[in-house]
Backbone as a printed PyTorch tensor [residue, N CA C, xyz], in Angstrom:
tensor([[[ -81.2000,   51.5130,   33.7140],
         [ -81.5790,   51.7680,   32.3400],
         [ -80.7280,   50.9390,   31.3820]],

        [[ -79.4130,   50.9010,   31.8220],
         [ -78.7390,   49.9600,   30.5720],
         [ -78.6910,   48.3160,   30.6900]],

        [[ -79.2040,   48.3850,   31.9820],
         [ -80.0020,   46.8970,   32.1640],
         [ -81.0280,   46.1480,   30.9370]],

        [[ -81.9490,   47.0650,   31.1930],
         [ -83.2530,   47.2060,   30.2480],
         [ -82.4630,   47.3890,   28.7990]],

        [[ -81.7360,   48.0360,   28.6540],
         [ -81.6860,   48.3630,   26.9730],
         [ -80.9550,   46.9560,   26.8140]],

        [[ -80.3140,   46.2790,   28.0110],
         [ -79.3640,   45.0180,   27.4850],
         [ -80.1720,   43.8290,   27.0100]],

        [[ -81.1120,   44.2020,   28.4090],
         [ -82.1280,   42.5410,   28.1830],
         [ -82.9770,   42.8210,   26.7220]],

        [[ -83.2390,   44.2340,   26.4590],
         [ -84.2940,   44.2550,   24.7330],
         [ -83.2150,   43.7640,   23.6880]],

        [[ -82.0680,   44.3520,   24.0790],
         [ -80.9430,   43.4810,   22.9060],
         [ -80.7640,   42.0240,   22.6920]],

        [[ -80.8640,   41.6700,   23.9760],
         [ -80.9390,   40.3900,   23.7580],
         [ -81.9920,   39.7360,   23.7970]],

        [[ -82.9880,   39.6460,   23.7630],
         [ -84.5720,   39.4140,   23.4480],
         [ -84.4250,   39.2720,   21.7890]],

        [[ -84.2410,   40.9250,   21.5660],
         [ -84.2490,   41.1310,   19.9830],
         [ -83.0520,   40.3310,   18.9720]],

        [[ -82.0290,   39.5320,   19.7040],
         [ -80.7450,   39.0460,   19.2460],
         [ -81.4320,   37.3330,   19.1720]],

        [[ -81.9770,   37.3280,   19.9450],
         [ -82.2930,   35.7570,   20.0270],
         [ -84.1110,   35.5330,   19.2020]],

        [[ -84.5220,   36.5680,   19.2580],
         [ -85.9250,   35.9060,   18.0250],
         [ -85.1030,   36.2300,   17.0470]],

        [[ -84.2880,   36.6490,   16.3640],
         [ -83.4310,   37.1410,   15.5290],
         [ -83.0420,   36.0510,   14.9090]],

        [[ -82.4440,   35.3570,   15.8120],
         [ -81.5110,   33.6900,   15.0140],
         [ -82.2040,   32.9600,   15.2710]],

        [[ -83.7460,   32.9860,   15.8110],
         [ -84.6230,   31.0920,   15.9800],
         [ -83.8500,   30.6030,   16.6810]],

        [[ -83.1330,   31.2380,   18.1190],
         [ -82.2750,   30.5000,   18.9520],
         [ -84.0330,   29.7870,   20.0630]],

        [[ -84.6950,   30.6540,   20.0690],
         [ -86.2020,   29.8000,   20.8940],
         [ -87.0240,   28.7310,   20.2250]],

        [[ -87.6930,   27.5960,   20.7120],
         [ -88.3170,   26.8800,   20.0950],
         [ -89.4040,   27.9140,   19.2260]],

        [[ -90.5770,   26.7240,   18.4910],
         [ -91.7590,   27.8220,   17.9720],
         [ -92.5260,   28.7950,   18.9780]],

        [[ -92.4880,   27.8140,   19.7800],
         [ -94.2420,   28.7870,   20.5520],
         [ -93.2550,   29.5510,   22.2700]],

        [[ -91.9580,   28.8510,   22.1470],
         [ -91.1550,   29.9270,   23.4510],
         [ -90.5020,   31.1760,   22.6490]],

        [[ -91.4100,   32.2580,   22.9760],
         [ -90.9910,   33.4400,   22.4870],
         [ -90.4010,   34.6450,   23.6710]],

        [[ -89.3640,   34.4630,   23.8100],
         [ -88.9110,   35.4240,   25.2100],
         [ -88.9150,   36.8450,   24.6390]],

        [[ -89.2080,   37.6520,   23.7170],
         [ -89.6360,   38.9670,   23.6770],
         [ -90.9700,   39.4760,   24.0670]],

        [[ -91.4250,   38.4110,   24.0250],
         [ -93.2340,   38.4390,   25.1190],
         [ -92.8730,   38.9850,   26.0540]],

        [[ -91.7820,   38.2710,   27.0870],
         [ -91.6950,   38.7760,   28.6320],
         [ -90.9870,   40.6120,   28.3220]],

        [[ -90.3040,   40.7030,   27.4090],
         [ -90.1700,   42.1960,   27.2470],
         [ -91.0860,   43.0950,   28.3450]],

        [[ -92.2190,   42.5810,   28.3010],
         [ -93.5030,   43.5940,   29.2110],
         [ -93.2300,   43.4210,   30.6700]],

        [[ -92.4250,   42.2680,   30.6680],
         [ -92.2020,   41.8060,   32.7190],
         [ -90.6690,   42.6490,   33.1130]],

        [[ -89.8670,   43.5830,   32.0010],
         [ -88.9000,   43.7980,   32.6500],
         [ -88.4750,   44.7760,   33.4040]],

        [[ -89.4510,   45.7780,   33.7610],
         [ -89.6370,   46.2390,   35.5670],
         [ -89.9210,   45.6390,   36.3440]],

        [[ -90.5870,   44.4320,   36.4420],
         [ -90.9450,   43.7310,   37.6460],
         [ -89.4010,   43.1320,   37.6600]],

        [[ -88.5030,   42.5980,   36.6270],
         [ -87.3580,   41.2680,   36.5420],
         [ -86.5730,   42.5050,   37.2540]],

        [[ -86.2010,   43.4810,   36.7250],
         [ -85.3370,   44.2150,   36.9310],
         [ -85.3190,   45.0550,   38.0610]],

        [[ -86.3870,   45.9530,   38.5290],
         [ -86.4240,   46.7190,   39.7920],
         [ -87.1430,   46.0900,   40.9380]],

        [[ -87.5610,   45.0190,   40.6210],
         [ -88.8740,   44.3710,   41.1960],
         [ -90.0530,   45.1200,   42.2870]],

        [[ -90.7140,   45.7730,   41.1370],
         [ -91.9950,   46.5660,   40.7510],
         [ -93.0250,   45.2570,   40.5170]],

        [[ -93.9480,   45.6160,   41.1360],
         [ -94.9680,   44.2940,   40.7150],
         [ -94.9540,   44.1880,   39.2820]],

        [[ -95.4730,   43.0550,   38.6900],
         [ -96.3970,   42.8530,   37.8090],
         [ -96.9320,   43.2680,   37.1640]],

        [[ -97.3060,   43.6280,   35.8640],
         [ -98.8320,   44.3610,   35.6750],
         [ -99.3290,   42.4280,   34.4410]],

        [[-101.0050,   43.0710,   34.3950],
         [-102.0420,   42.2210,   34.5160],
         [-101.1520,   41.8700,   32.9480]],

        [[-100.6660,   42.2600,   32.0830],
         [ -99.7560,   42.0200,   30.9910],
         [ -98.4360,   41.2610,   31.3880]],

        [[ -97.9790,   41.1460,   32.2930],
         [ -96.8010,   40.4550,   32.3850],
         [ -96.7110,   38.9390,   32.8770]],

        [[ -98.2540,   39.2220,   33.9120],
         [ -98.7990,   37.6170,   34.0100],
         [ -99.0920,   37.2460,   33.2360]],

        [[ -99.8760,   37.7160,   32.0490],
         [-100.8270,   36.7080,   30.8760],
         [ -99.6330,   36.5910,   30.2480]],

        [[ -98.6870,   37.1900,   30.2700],
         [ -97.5180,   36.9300,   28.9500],
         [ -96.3540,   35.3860,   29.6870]],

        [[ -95.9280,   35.7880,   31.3030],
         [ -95.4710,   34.4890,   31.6090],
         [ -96.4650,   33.2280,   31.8410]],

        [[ -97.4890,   33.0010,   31.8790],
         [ -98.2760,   32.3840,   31.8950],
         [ -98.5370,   31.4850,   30.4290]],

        [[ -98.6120,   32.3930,   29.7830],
         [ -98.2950,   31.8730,   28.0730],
         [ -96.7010,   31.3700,   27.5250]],

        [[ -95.6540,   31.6740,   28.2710],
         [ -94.7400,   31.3480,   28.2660],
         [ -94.0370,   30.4330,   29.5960]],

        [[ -94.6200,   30.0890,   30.2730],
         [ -94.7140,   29.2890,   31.5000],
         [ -93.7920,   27.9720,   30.9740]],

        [[ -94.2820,   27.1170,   29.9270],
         [ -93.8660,   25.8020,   29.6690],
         [ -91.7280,   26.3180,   28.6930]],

        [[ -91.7210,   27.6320,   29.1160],
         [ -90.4350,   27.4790,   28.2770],
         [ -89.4430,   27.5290,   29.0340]],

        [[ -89.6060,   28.1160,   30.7060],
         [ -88.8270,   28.8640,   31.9140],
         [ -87.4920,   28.0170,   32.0070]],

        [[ -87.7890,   26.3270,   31.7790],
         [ -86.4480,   26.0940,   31.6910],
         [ -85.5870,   26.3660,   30.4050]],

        [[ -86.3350,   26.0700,   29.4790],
         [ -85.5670,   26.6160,   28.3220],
         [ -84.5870,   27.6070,   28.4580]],

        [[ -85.5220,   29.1370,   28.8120],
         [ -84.8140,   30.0950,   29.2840],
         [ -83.5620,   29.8930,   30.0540]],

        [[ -83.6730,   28.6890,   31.1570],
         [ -83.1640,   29.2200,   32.2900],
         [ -81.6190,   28.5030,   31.6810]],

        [[ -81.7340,   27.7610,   30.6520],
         [ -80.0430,   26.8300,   30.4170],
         [ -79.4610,   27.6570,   29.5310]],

        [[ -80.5090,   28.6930,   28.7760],
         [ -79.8890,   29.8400,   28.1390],
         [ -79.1870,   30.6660,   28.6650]],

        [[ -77.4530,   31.2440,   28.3230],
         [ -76.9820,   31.4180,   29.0890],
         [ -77.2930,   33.5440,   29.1450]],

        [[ -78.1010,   33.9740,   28.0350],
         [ -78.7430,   35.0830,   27.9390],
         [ -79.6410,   35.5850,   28.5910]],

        [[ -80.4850,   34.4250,   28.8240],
         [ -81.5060,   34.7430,   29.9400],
         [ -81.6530,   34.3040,   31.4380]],

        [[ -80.6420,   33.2490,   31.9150],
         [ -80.3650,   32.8270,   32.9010],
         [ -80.2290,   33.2390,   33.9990]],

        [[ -79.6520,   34.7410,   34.1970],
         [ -79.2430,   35.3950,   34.8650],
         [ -80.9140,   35.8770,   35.6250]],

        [[ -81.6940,   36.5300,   34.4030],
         [ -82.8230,   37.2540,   34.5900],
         [ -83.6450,   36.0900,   35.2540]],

        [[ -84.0370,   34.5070,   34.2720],
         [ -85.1170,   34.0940,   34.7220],
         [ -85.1350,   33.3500,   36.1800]],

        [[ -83.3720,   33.3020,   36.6740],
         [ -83.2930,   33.0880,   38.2490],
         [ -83.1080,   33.7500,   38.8480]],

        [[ -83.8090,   35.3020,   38.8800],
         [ -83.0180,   35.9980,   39.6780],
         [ -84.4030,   35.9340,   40.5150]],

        [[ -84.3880,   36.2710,   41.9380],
         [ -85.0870,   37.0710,   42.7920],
         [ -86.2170,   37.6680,   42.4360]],

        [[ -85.8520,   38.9300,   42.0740],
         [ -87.3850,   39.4810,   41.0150],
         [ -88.2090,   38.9590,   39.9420]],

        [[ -87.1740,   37.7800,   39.4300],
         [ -87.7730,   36.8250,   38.1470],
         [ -89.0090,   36.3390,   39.4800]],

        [[ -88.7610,   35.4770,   40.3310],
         [ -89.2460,   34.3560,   41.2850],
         [ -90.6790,   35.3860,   42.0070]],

        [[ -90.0210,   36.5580,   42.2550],
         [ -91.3430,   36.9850,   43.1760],
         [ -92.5620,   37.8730,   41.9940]],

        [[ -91.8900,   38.3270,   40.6330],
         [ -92.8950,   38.1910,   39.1720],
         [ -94.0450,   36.6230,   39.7060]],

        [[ -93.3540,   36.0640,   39.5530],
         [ -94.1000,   34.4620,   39.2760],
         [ -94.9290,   34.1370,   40.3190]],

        [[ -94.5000,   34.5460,   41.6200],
         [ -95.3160,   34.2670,   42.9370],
         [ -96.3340,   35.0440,   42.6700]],

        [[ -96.0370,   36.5030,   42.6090],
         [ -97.2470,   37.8800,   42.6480],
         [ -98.4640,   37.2510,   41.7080]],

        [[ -97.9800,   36.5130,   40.1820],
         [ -98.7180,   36.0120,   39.2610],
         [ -99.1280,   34.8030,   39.3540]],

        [[ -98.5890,   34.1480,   40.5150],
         [ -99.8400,   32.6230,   40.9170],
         [ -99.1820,   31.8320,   40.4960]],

        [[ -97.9860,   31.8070,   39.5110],
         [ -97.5960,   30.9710,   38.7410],
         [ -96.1010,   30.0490,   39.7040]],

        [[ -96.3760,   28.7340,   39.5760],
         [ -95.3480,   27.7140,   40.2530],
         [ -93.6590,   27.9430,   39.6980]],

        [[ -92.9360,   28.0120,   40.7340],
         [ -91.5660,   28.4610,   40.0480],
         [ -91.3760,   27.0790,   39.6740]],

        [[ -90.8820,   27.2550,   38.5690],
         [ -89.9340,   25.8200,   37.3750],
         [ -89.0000,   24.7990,   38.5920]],

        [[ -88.9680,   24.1150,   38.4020],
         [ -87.9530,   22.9020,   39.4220],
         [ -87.1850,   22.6880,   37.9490]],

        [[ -85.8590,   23.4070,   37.4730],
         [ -85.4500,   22.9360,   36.0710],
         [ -84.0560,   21.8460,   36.5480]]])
């Protein structure tokens, strides 16, 4: 649980300062963080949301806020379950 309340803080800390480009919005994935975190599948919302955020994963990944999450294990098998190619960053 204080996982989750950490990653919404920092979601909510970083659209906060325009630390993301325009169209990479990492409070989208907000909806993927049972799958990132307990790794619980997917739901049909967490694909359309990384999928729409697909072109930012490296962005994320040099961020040192989200780095942790978007390489972890459960980040990777989110992305498999959802079809989507893991980033070569």
């Amino acid at each position: 649980m204080a996982k989750t309340v950490a990653m919404l803080v920092l979601i909510m800390v970083a659209a906060m300062s325009g630390a993301s480009a325009d169209d990479c919005k990492p409070e989208q994935l907000a909806v993927c963080l049972p799958a990132i975190i307990s790794g619980s599948a997917p739901t049909d919302a967490c694909c359309s949301n990384l999928r729409a955020q697909q072109g930012c994963f490296c962005q994320y990944a040099k961020d040192p806020n989200y780095a942790r999450y978007i390489g972890s294990p459960n980040a990777r098998k989110a992305l498999t379950t959802c079809g989507i190619n893991i980033p070569n960053c």
